[in-house]
Amino acid sequence: IIHVCRCRLSFSRCRRLRARRLRRLFCWGDGCDEGKKAGCVGGDGGNRFLCGQVADGAVAPLAGKMGLHFDEGGQIAAKGTVNPELASIIQNIDFFRQPYPKSLDNQWVIHNMIAPILAFDDNIPNKMATTVELIAQFVAKEINQLLPIAQGNQHQLLVTGGGAHNTFLMQRLREYTDSKIEIIIPDSQIINNKESLLMALLGLLNLYDIPNSSPSVTGASRNTVGGTMV
């Protein structure tokens, strides 16, 4: 993204040139058409963040009660049964009825979702099955709602992070995702390292004072440059 400047310009001049190049590569907001031309639609929708947080905060601790670090491939969840009462408690949270764009934070997920799931009176496989089902439903709902603004008739969804290794979760996600969307599970290097690369990108954008958070994704009132360089 950034190369060593070998011209005889001042550092500040080179820095401005790099910043302009970055802005062309990573433009944000409704005023930028480059992503639309490429047929790309990005979004948090709140539920992408939810997926990782609930999986780490609820499924992993439940697996821990069985002496495991995690539910490998979703094998335990696949043996459970969705609990309608627990599912209804989470589905009726007002946030999930709010329109896109929207976003939330870690503490909200812990208080409103993880805590009720862990405290609910049912066996571990059933609580895991219910959690997986909720994640699949919420993520698919947000993805499906983006179809009207996406170009073309066929689309691809790149799945990364630990959840991509959960075969049962991916099966349930495919069940709820529109047939026009092909779910792509990349190789392990991308699955395991994408978040680290994106954090580096956020830091790079911050360094050049380029917004790294868009209201068209988060629902905020304006673009922001998030984070602090230390």
Coordinates of N, CA and C in Angstrom, one line a residue:
I1 N 0.8 -1.2 0.0 CA 0.0 0.0 0.0 C 0.9 1.3 0.0
I2 N 1.9 1.2 0.8 CA 2.8 2.4 0.9 C 4.2 1.9 0.5
H3 N 4.9 2.6 -0.4 CA 6.2 2.2 -0.8 C 7.2 3.3 -0.3
V4 N 8.4 3.0 -0.2 CA 9.5 3.9 0.2 C 9.6 5.0 -0.8
C5 N 9.5 6.2 -0.4 CA 9.6 7.4 -1.4 C 11.1 7.6 -1.8
R6 N 11.4 7.5 -3.1 CA 12.8 7.6 -3.5 C 13.0 8.9 -4.3
C7 N 12.0 9.8 -4.3 CA 12.2 11.1 -4.9 C 12.8 12.1 -4.0
R8 N 13.1 13.3 -4.5 CA 13.7 14.3 -3.7 C 12.7 15.3 -3.0
L9 N 11.5 14.8 -2.9 CA 10.5 15.6 -2.2 C 10.7 15.6 -0.7
S10 N 10.2 16.6 0.0 CA 10.3 16.6 1.4 C 9.4 15.4 2.0
F11 N 9.7 15.0 3.2 CA 8.9 14.0 3.8 C 7.4 14.3 3.9
S12 N 7.1 15.6 4.3 CA 5.7 16.0 4.4 C 5.0 15.9 3.0
R13 N 5.8 16.3 1.9 CA 5.2 16.2 0.6 C 4.9 14.8 0.2
C14 N 5.9 13.9 0.5 CA 5.6 12.5 0.2 C 4.5 11.9 1.0
R15 N 4.4 12.4 2.2 CA 3.3 11.9 3.1 C 1.9 12.3 2.5
R16 N 1.8 13.5 2.0 CA 0.6 14.0 1.4 C 0.2 13.2 0.1
L17 N 1.3 12.9 -0.7 CA 1.0 12.1 -1.9 C 0.5 10.7 -1.5
R18 N 1.1 10.1 -0.5 CA 0.7 8.8 -0.1 C -0.7 8.8 0.5
A19 N -1.0 9.9 1.2 CA -2.4 10.0 1.8 C -3.4 10.1 0.6
R20 N -3.1 10.8 -0.4 CA -4.1 10.9 -1.5 C -4.3 9.6 -2.2
R21 N -3.2 8.8 -2.3 CA -3.3 7.5 -2.9 C -4.2 6.6 -2.0
L22 N -4.0 6.7 -0.7 CA -4.7 5.9 0.2 C -6.2 6.3 0.1
R23 N -6.5 7.5 0.0 CA -7.9 8.0 0.0 C -8.6 7.4 -1.3
R24 N -7.9 7.3 -2.4 CA -8.5 6.7 -3.6 C -8.7 5.2 -3.4
L25 N -7.8 4.6 -2.7 CA -8.0 3.1 -2.4 C -9.0 2.8 -1.4
F26 N -9.1 3.6 -0.3 CA -10.0 3.4 0.8 C -10.9 4.6 1.0
C27 N -11.8 4.8 0.1 CA -12.8 5.9 0.3 C -14.0 5.4 1.1
W28 N -14.6 6.3 1.9 CA -15.7 5.9 2.7 C -16.9 6.8 2.4
G29 N -18.0 6.4 2.9 CA -19.2 7.3 2.9 C -20.0 7.2 1.6
D30 N -21.1 7.8 1.6 CA -22.0 7.7 0.4 C -21.5 8.4 -0.8
G31 N -20.5 9.3 -0.6 CA -20.0 10.1 -1.8 C -19.0 9.3 -2.6
C32 N -18.6 8.1 -2.2 CA -17.6 7.4 -2.9 C -18.3 6.3 -3.7
D33 N -18.0 6.3 -5.0 CA -18.6 5.3 -5.9 C -17.7 4.2 -6.3
E34 N -16.4 4.2 -5.9 CA -15.5 3.2 -6.3 C -15.9 1.8 -5.9
G35 N -16.3 1.7 -4.7 CA -16.7 0.3 -4.2 C -18.0 -0.2 -5.0
K36 N -18.9 0.8 -5.3 CA -20.1 0.4 -6.0 C -19.7 -0.1 -7.4
K37 N -18.8 0.6 -8.0 CA -18.3 0.3 -9.4 C -17.7 -1.1 -9.4
A38 N -17.0 -1.5 -8.3 CA -16.4 -2.8 -8.2 C -17.4 -3.9 -7.8
G39 N -18.6 -3.5 -7.4 CA -19.6 -4.4 -7.0 C -19.4 -4.9 -5.6
C40 N -18.8 -4.1 -4.8 CA -18.5 -4.4 -3.4 C -19.5 -3.7 -2.4
V41 N -20.0 -4.4 -1.5 CA -20.8 -3.9 -0.4 C -20.3 -4.3 0.9
G42 N -19.9 -3.4 1.7 CA -19.3 -3.7 3.0 C -20.3 -3.3 4.1
G43 N -20.2 -4.0 5.3 CA -21.0 -3.5 6.4 C -20.8 -4.3 7.6
D44 N -21.0 -3.6 8.7 CA -20.9 -4.2 10.1 C -22.3 -4.7 10.4
G45 N -23.3 -3.8 10.3 CA -24.6 -4.2 10.6 C -24.8 -4.5 12.0
G46 N -23.8 -4.4 12.9 CA -23.9 -4.8 14.2 C -23.7 -6.3 14.4
N47 N -24.2 -7.0 13.4 CA -24.3 -8.5 13.6 C -23.0 -9.2 13.2
R48 N -22.2 -8.6 12.4 CA -20.9 -9.2 12.1 C -20.1 -9.2 13.4
F49 N -20.1 -8.1 14.1 CA -19.4 -8.0 15.4 C -20.0 -8.9 16.4
L50 N -21.3 -9.0 16.4 CA -22.1 -9.9 17.3 C -21.6 -11.3 17.1
C51 N -21.4 -11.8 15.9 CA -21.1 -13.2 15.6 C -19.8 -13.6 16.3
G52 N -18.8 -12.8 16.2 CA -17.5 -13.1 16.9 C -17.6 -13.1 18.4
Q53 N -18.3 -12.0 18.9 CA -18.3 -11.8 20.3 C -19.2 -12.9 21.0
V54 N -20.3 -13.3 20.4 CA -21.1 -14.3 21.0 C -20.5 -15.7 20.9
A55 N -19.8 -15.9 19.8 CA -19.1 -17.2 19.7 C -18.0 -17.3 20.7
D56 N -17.2 -16.3 20.9 CA -16.1 -16.3 21.9 C -16.7 -16.2 23.3
G57 N -17.7 -15.4 23.5 CA -18.2 -15.2 24.9 C -19.2 -16.2 25.4
A58 N -19.9 -16.9 24.5 CA -20.9 -17.9 25.0 C -20.5 -19.3 24.6
V59 N -20.2 -19.6 23.4 CA -19.9 -20.9 22.9 C -18.7 -21.5 23.6
A60 N -17.6 -20.7 23.6 CA -16.3 -21.1 24.2 C -16.5 -21.4 25.7
P61 N -17.1 -20.6 26.5 CA -17.3 -20.9 27.9 C -18.1 -22.2 28.1
L62 N -19.1 -22.3 27.3 CA -19.9 -23.5 27.4 C -19.1 -24.8 27.1
A63 N -18.2 -24.7 26.1 CA -17.4 -25.8 25.8 C -16.4 -26.0 26.9
G64 N -16.0 -24.9 27.6 CA -15.0 -25.0 28.7 C -15.6 -25.9 29.9
K65 N -16.9 -25.8 30.0 CA -17.6 -26.6 31.1 C -17.5 -28.1 30.8
M66 N -17.2 -28.4 29.5 CA -17.1 -29.8 29.2 C -15.6 -30.2 29.0
G67 N -14.7 -29.3 29.5 CA -13.3 -29.6 29.5 C -12.7 -29.4 28.1
L68 N -13.3 -28.6 27.3 CA -12.8 -28.3 25.9 C -12.5 -26.8 25.8
H69 N -11.6 -26.5 24.9 CA -11.3 -25.1 24.6 C -12.3 -24.4 23.7
F70 N -13.0 -25.2 22.8 CA -14.0 -24.8 21.9 C -14.7 -26.0 21.3
D71 N -15.8 -25.7 20.7 CA -16.7 -26.7 20.1 C -16.1 -27.0 18.6
E72 N -15.2 -27.9 18.5 CA -14.6 -28.1 17.2 C -15.6 -28.6 16.1
G73 N -15.6 -27.8 15.1 CA -16.5 -28.0 14.0 C -18.0 -27.9 14.3
G74 N -18.3 -27.4 15.5 CA -19.7 -27.3 15.9 C -20.3 -28.7 16.3
Q75 N -19.5 -29.7 16.6 CA -20.0 -31.0 16.8 C -21.0 -31.1 18.0
I76 N -20.7 -30.4 19.1 CA -21.6 -30.4 20.2 C -22.9 -29.7 19.9
A77 N -22.8 -28.5 19.3 CA -24.0 -27.8 18.9 C -24.9 -28.6 18.0
A78 N -24.3 -29.3 17.1 CA -25.1 -30.1 16.1 C -25.9 -31.2 16.8
K79 N -25.5 -31.6 18.0 CA -26.2 -32.7 18.7 C -27.3 -32.1 19.6
G80 N -27.3 -30.8 19.7 CA -28.3 -30.1 20.6 C -29.6 -29.8 19.8
T81 N -30.6 -29.3 20.5 CA -31.8 -28.8 20.0 C -32.1 -27.3 20.3
V82 N -32.5 -26.6 19.3 CA -32.7 -25.2 19.6 C -33.8 -25.0 20.6
N83 N -33.6 -24.2 21.6 CA -34.5 -23.9 22.7 C -35.4 -22.7 22.3
P84 N -36.6 -22.8 22.0 CA -37.5 -21.7 21.5 C -37.5 -20.6 22.5
E85 N -37.6 -20.9 23.8 CA -37.7 -19.8 24.8 C -36.4 -19.0 24.9
L86 N -35.3 -19.6 24.9 CA -34.0 -18.9 24.9 C -33.9 -18.0 23.6
A87 N -34.2 -18.7 22.4 CA -34.1 -18.0 21.2 C -35.0 -16.7 21.1
S88 N -36.2 -16.9 21.7 CA -37.2 -15.7 21.7 C -36.7 -14.6 22.6
I89 N -36.0 -14.9 23.7 CA -35.5 -13.9 24.5 C -34.5 -13.0 23.8
I90 N -33.6 -13.6 23.0 CA -32.6 -12.9 22.2 C -33.2 -12.2 21.0
Q91 N -34.1 -12.9 20.3 CA -34.7 -12.3 19.1 C -35.5 -11.1 19.4
N92 N -36.1 -11.0 20.6 CA -37.0 -9.9 20.9 C -36.2 -8.6 21.4
I93 N -34.9 -8.7 21.4 CA -34.1 -7.5 21.8 C -34.3 -6.4 20.7
D94 N -34.6 -5.2 21.1 CA -35.0 -4.2 20.2 C -33.9 -3.9 19.1
F95 N -32.7 -4.1 19.4 CA -31.6 -3.8 18.5 C -31.8 -4.5 17.2
F96 N -32.2 -5.8 17.3 CA -32.4 -6.6 16.1 C -33.5 -6.2 15.2
R97 N -34.4 -5.3 15.6 CA -35.5 -4.8 14.8 C -35.1 -3.5 14.2
Q98 N -34.0 -2.9 14.6 CA -33.6 -1.6 14.0 C -33.0 -1.8 12.6
P99 N -33.2 -0.8 11.7 CA -32.7 -1.0 10.3 C -31.2 -0.8 10.2
Y100 N -30.6 -1.3 9.2 CA -29.2 -1.1 8.8 C -29.1 0.4 8.3
P101 N -28.0 1.1 8.6 CA -26.8 0.7 9.3 C -26.9 0.9 10.8
K102 N -26.2 0.1 11.5 CA -26.2 0.1 13.0 C -25.0 -0.5 13.5
S103 N -24.6 -0.3 14.8 CA -23.5 -0.9 15.4 C -23.6 -1.0 16.9
L104 N -22.8 -1.8 17.5 CA -22.8 -2.0 19.0 C -21.4 -2.2 19.5
D105 N -21.3 -2.3 20.8 CA -20.0 -2.5 21.4 C -19.9 -3.8 22.2
N106 N -18.7 -4.1 22.7 CA -18.5 -5.3 23.4 C -19.3 -5.5 24.7
Q107 N -19.4 -4.4 25.4 CA -20.1 -4.5 26.7 C -21.6 -4.7 26.5
W108 N -22.2 -4.1 25.4 CA -23.6 -4.4 25.1 C -23.8 -5.9 24.8
V109 N -22.9 -6.5 24.0 CA -23.1 -7.9 23.7 C -23.0 -8.8 25.0
I110 N -22.0 -8.4 25.8 CA -21.8 -9.2 27.1 C -23.1 -9.1 27.9
H111 N -23.6 -7.9 28.1 CA -24.8 -7.7 29.0 C -26.1 -8.3 28.5
N112 N -26.3 -8.0 27.2 CA -27.6 -8.3 26.6 C -27.7 -9.7 26.0
M113 N -26.6 -10.3 25.6 CA -26.7 -11.6 24.9 C -25.9 -12.7 25.6
I114 N -24.6 -12.5 25.9 CA -23.8 -13.6 26.5 C -24.3 -13.9 27.8
A115 N -24.5 -12.9 28.7 CA -25.0 -13.2 30.1 C -26.3 -14.0 30.1
P116 N -27.3 -13.6 29.4 CA -28.6 -14.4 29.4 C -28.4 -15.8 28.8
I117 N -27.6 -16.0 27.8 CA -27.4 -17.3 27.3 C -26.7 -18.3 28.3
L118 N -25.7 -17.7 28.9 CA -24.9 -18.5 29.9 C -25.8 -18.9 31.1
A119 N -26.7 -17.9 31.5 CA -27.5 -18.1 32.7 C -28.7 -18.9 32.5
F120 N -29.1 -19.1 31.3 CA -30.3 -19.9 30.9 C -30.3 -21.3 31.4
D121 N -31.4 -21.8 31.9 CA -31.4 -23.2 32.4 C -31.7 -24.2 31.3
D122 N -30.7 -24.8 30.8 CA -30.8 -25.8 29.8 C -29.5 -26.5 29.7
N123 N -29.4 -27.7 29.0 CA -28.1 -28.3 28.9 C -27.2 -27.6 27.9
I124 N -25.9 -28.0 27.9 CA -24.9 -27.3 27.1 C -25.2 -27.5 25.6
P125 N -25.4 -28.7 25.1 CA -25.6 -28.8 23.7 C -26.8 -28.0 23.2
N126 N -27.9 -27.9 23.9 CA -29.0 -27.1 23.5 C -28.7 -25.6 23.5
K127 N -28.0 -25.2 24.5 CA -27.6 -23.7 24.5 C -26.7 -23.4 23.4
M128 N -25.8 -24.3 23.1 CA -24.9 -24.1 21.9 C -25.6 -24.1 20.6
A129 N -26.6 -25.1 20.4 CA -27.4 -25.1 19.2 C -28.2 -23.9 19.0
T130 N -28.7 -23.4 20.1 CA -29.5 -22.1 20.0 C -28.7 -20.9 19.7
T131 N -27.5 -20.9 20.3 CA -26.5 -19.8 20.0 C -26.1 -19.8 18.5
V132 N -25.8 -20.9 18.0 CA -25.4 -21.1 16.6 C -26.5 -20.7 15.7
E133 N -27.7 -21.1 16.0 CA -28.9 -20.8 15.2 C -29.1 -19.3 15.2
L134 N -29.0 -18.6 16.3 CA -29.2 -17.2 16.4 C -28.1 -16.4 15.6
I135 N -26.9 -16.8 15.7 CA -25.8 -16.2 14.9 C -26.1 -16.3 13.4
A136 N -26.5 -17.5 13.0 CA -26.7 -17.7 11.6 C -27.9 -16.9 11.1
Q137 N -29.0 -16.8 11.9 CA -30.2 -16.0 11.5 C -29.8 -14.5 11.4
F138 N -29.2 -14.0 12.5 CA -28.9 -12.6 12.5 C -28.0 -12.1 11.4
V139 N -26.9 -12.9 11.2 CA -26.0 -12.5 10.1 C -26.6 -12.6 8.7
A140 N -27.3 -13.7 8.5 CA -28.0 -13.9 7.2 C -29.0 -12.8 6.9
K141 N -29.7 -12.4 8.0 CA -30.7 -11.3 7.8 C -30.1 -10.0 7.3
E142 N -29.0 -9.6 7.9 CA -28.3 -8.4 7.5 C -27.7 -8.5 6.1
I143 N -27.1 -9.7 5.8 CA -26.6 -9.8 4.5 C -27.6 -9.8 3.4
N144 N -28.7 -10.5 3.7 CA -29.8 -10.5 2.7 C -30.4 -9.1 2.4
Q145 N -30.4 -8.3 3.5 CA -31.0 -6.9 3.3 C -30.1 -6.1 2.5
L146 N -28.8 -6.4 2.3 CA -27.9 -5.6 1.4 C -28.1 -5.9 -0.1
L147 N -28.8 -7.0 -0.4 CA -28.9 -7.4 -1.8 C -29.5 -6.3 -2.7
P148 N -30.5 -5.6 -2.3 CA -31.1 -4.6 -3.2 C -30.1 -3.5 -3.6
I149 N -29.1 -3.2 -2.8 CA -28.1 -2.2 -3.1 C -26.9 -2.7 -3.8
A150 N -26.8 -4.1 -3.9 CA -25.6 -4.7 -4.5 C -25.9 -4.9 -6.0
Q151 N -24.8 -4.7 -6.8 CA -25.0 -4.9 -8.2 C -24.9 -6.3 -8.6
G152 N -25.6 -6.7 -9.7 CA -25.5 -8.1 -10.2 C -26.5 -9.0 -9.6
N153 N -26.5 -10.2 -10.2 CA -27.5 -11.2 -9.7 C -26.8 -12.3 -8.8
Q154 N -25.5 -12.4 -8.9 CA -24.8 -13.4 -8.0 C -23.8 -12.7 -7.2
H155 N -23.6 -13.1 -5.9 CA -22.7 -12.4 -5.0 C -22.0 -13.4 -4.2
Q156 N -20.9 -12.9 -3.6 CA -20.0 -13.8 -2.8 C -19.8 -13.2 -1.4
L157 N -19.9 -14.0 -0.4 CA -19.7 -13.6 1.0 C -18.4 -14.3 1.5
L158 N -17.4 -13.5 1.8 CA -16.2 -14.0 2.4 C -16.3 -14.2 3.9
V159 N -16.1 -15.4 4.4 CA -16.3 -15.7 5.8 C -14.9 -15.9 6.4
T160 N -14.5 -15.2 7.4 CA -13.2 -15.3 8.1 C -13.4 -15.3 9.6
G161 N -12.3 -15.5 10.3 CA -12.4 -15.6 11.8 C -12.6 -17.1 12.2
G162 N -12.6 -17.3 13.5 CA -12.7 -18.7 14.0 C -14.0 -19.4 13.6
G163 N -15.1 -18.6 13.5 CA -16.4 -19.2 13.1 C -16.4 -19.9 11.8
A164 N -15.4 -19.5 10.9 CA -15.3 -20.1 9.6 C -14.9 -21.6 9.7
H165 N -14.3 -22.0 10.8 CA -13.9 -23.3 11.1 C -15.0 -24.2 11.7
N166 N -16.1 -23.5 12.0 CA -17.3 -24.2 12.6 C -18.2 -24.7 11.5
T167 N -18.0 -25.9 11.1 CA -18.8 -26.5 10.0 C -20.3 -26.4 10.2
F168 N -20.7 -26.7 11.4 CA -22.2 -26.6 11.7 C -22.7 -25.2 11.5
L169 N -22.0 -24.2 12.0 CA -22.4 -22.8 11.9 C -22.5 -22.4 10.4
M170 N -21.5 -22.8 9.6 CA -21.5 -22.5 8.2 C -22.7 -23.2 7.5
Q171 N -23.0 -24.4 7.9 CA -24.2 -25.1 7.4 C -25.5 -24.3 7.7
R172 N -25.6 -23.8 8.9 CA -26.8 -23.1 9.3 C -26.8 -21.7 8.6
L173 N -25.7 -21.1 8.4 CA -25.6 -19.8 7.7 C -26.1 -19.9 6.3
R174 N -25.7 -21.0 5.6 CA -26.1 -21.3 4.2 C -27.6 -21.5 4.2
E175 N -28.2 -22.1 5.2 CA -29.6 -22.4 5.2 C -30.4 -21.1 5.2
Y176 N -29.9 -20.0 5.8 CA -30.7 -18.8 5.9 C -30.3 -17.7 4.9
T177 N -29.1 -17.9 4.2 CA -28.6 -16.9 3.3 C -29.3 -17.1 1.9
D178 N -29.6 -16.0 1.3 CA -30.2 -16.0 0.0 C -29.4 -16.8 -1.0
S179 N -30.1 -17.5 -1.9 CA -29.5 -18.4 -2.8 C -28.6 -17.7 -3.8
K180 N -28.8 -16.4 -3.9 CA -27.9 -15.6 -4.8 C -26.5 -15.3 -4.3
I181 N -26.3 -15.7 -3.0 CA -25.1 -15.4 -2.3 C -24.3 -16.7 -2.2
E182 N -23.1 -16.7 -2.7 CA -22.2 -17.9 -2.5 C -21.3 -17.6 -1.3
I183 N -21.3 -18.5 -0.4 CA -20.4 -18.3 0.8 C -19.1 -18.9 0.5
I184 N -18.0 -18.1 0.6 CA -16.7 -18.4 0.4 C -15.9 -18.6 1.7
I185 N -15.3 -19.8 1.9 CA -14.5 -20.0 3.1 C -13.0 -20.1 2.5
P186 N -12.2 -19.1 2.8 CA -10.8 -19.1 2.2 C -9.9 -20.0 3.0
D187 N -8.6 -20.0 2.6 CA -7.6 -20.8 3.3 C -7.4 -20.4 4.8
S188 N -6.8 -21.2 5.6 CA -6.6 -20.9 7.0 C -5.8 -19.7 7.3
Q189 N -4.9 -19.3 6.4 CA -4.1 -18.1 6.6 C -4.9 -16.9 6.6
I190 N -5.8 -16.8 5.6 CA -6.7 -15.7 5.6 C -7.7 -15.7 6.7
I191 N -8.3 -16.9 7.0 CA -9.3 -17.0 8.1 C -8.7 -16.5 9.4
N192 N -7.5 -16.9 9.7 CA -6.9 -16.7 11.0 C -6.2 -15.3 11.1
N193 N -5.8 -14.7 10.0 CA -5.0 -13.5 10.1 C -5.7 -12.2 9.6
K194 N -6.9 -12.3 9.0 CA -7.5 -11.2 8.4 C -7.7 -10.1 9.4
E195 N -8.2 -10.4 10.6 CA -8.5 -9.3 11.5 C -7.2 -8.6 11.9
S196 N -6.1 -9.3 12.0 CA -4.8 -8.6 12.3 C -4.4 -7.6 11.2
L197 N -4.6 -8.1 10.0 CA -4.3 -7.2 8.8 C -5.2 -6.0 8.8
L198 N -6.5 -6.2 9.1 CA -7.4 -5.0 9.1 C -7.1 -4.1 10.2
M199 N -6.7 -4.6 11.4 CA -6.3 -3.7 12.4 C -5.1 -2.8 12.0
A200 N -4.1 -3.5 11.3 CA -3.0 -2.7 10.7 C -3.5 -1.7 9.7
L201 N -4.4 -2.0 8.9 CA -5.0 -1.0 8.0 C -5.6 0.1 8.7
L202 N -6.4 -0.2 9.7 CA -7.0 0.9 10.5 C -6.0 1.9 11.1
G203 N -4.9 1.3 11.6 CA -3.8 2.1 12.1 C -3.1 2.9 11.0
L204 N -3.0 2.4 9.8 CA -2.4 3.1 8.7 C -3.3 4.3 8.3
L205 N -4.6 4.1 8.2 CA -5.5 5.1 7.9 C -5.5 6.2 8.9
N206 N -5.4 5.8 10.2 CA -5.3 6.8 11.3 C -4.1 7.6 11.2
L207 N -2.9 7.0 10.8 CA -1.7 7.7 10.7 C -1.8 8.8 9.6
Y208 N -2.5 8.6 8.6 CA -2.7 9.6 7.5 C -4.0 10.4 7.7
D209 N -4.6 10.3 8.8 CA -5.8 11.1 9.1 C -6.9 10.9 8.1
I210 N -7.0 9.6 7.7 CA -8.1 9.2 6.8 C -9.2 8.5 7.6
P211 N -10.4 8.8 7.5 CA -11.5 8.2 8.2 C -11.4 6.7 8.1
N212 N -11.5 6.0 9.2 CA -11.6 4.5 9.2 C -12.9 3.9 9.7
S213 N -13.9 4.8 9.9 CA -15.2 4.4 10.3 C -16.2 5.2 9.5
S214 N -17.1 4.5 8.9 CA -18.1 5.2 8.0 C -19.5 5.1 8.5
P215 N -20.2 6.3 8.5 CA -21.6 6.3 8.9 C -22.5 5.4 8.1
S216 N -22.1 5.1 6.8 CA -22.9 4.2 6.0 C -22.9 2.8 6.5
V217 N -21.9 2.5 7.4 CA -21.7 1.2 7.9 C -22.2 1.1 9.4
T218 N -21.8 2.1 10.2 CA -22.0 2.1 11.6 C -23.3 2.8 12.0
G219 N -23.8 3.7 11.2 CA -25.0 4.4 11.6 C -24.7 5.7 12.3
A220 N -23.4 6.0 12.5 CA -23.0 7.3 13.2 C -23.3 8.5 12.3
S221 N -23.2 9.7 12.9 CA -23.6 10.9 12.2 C -22.6 11.4 11.2
R222 N -21.3 10.9 11.3 CA -20.3 11.4 10.4 C -19.1 10.4 10.3
N223 N -18.2 10.6 9.3 CA -17.0 9.8 9.3 C -16.1 10.1 10.5
T224 N -15.4 9.2 10.9 CA -14.5 9.4 12.1 C -13.1 8.7 11.8
V225 N -12.1 9.3 12.5 CA -10.8 8.7 12.5 C -10.6 8.0 13.8
G226 N -10.8 6.7 13.9 CA -10.8 6.1 15.2 C -9.4 5.6 15.6
G227 N -9.2 5.4 16.9 CA -8.0 4.9 17.5 C -7.0 6.0 17.8
T228 N -6.0 5.6 18.5 CA -4.9 6.5 19.0 C -3.5 5.9 18.7
M229 N -2.6 6.6 18.1 CA -1.3 6.1 17.8 C -0.4 6.4 19.1
V230 N 0.2 5.3 19.6 CA 1.0 5.5 20.8 C 2.4 4.9 20.5

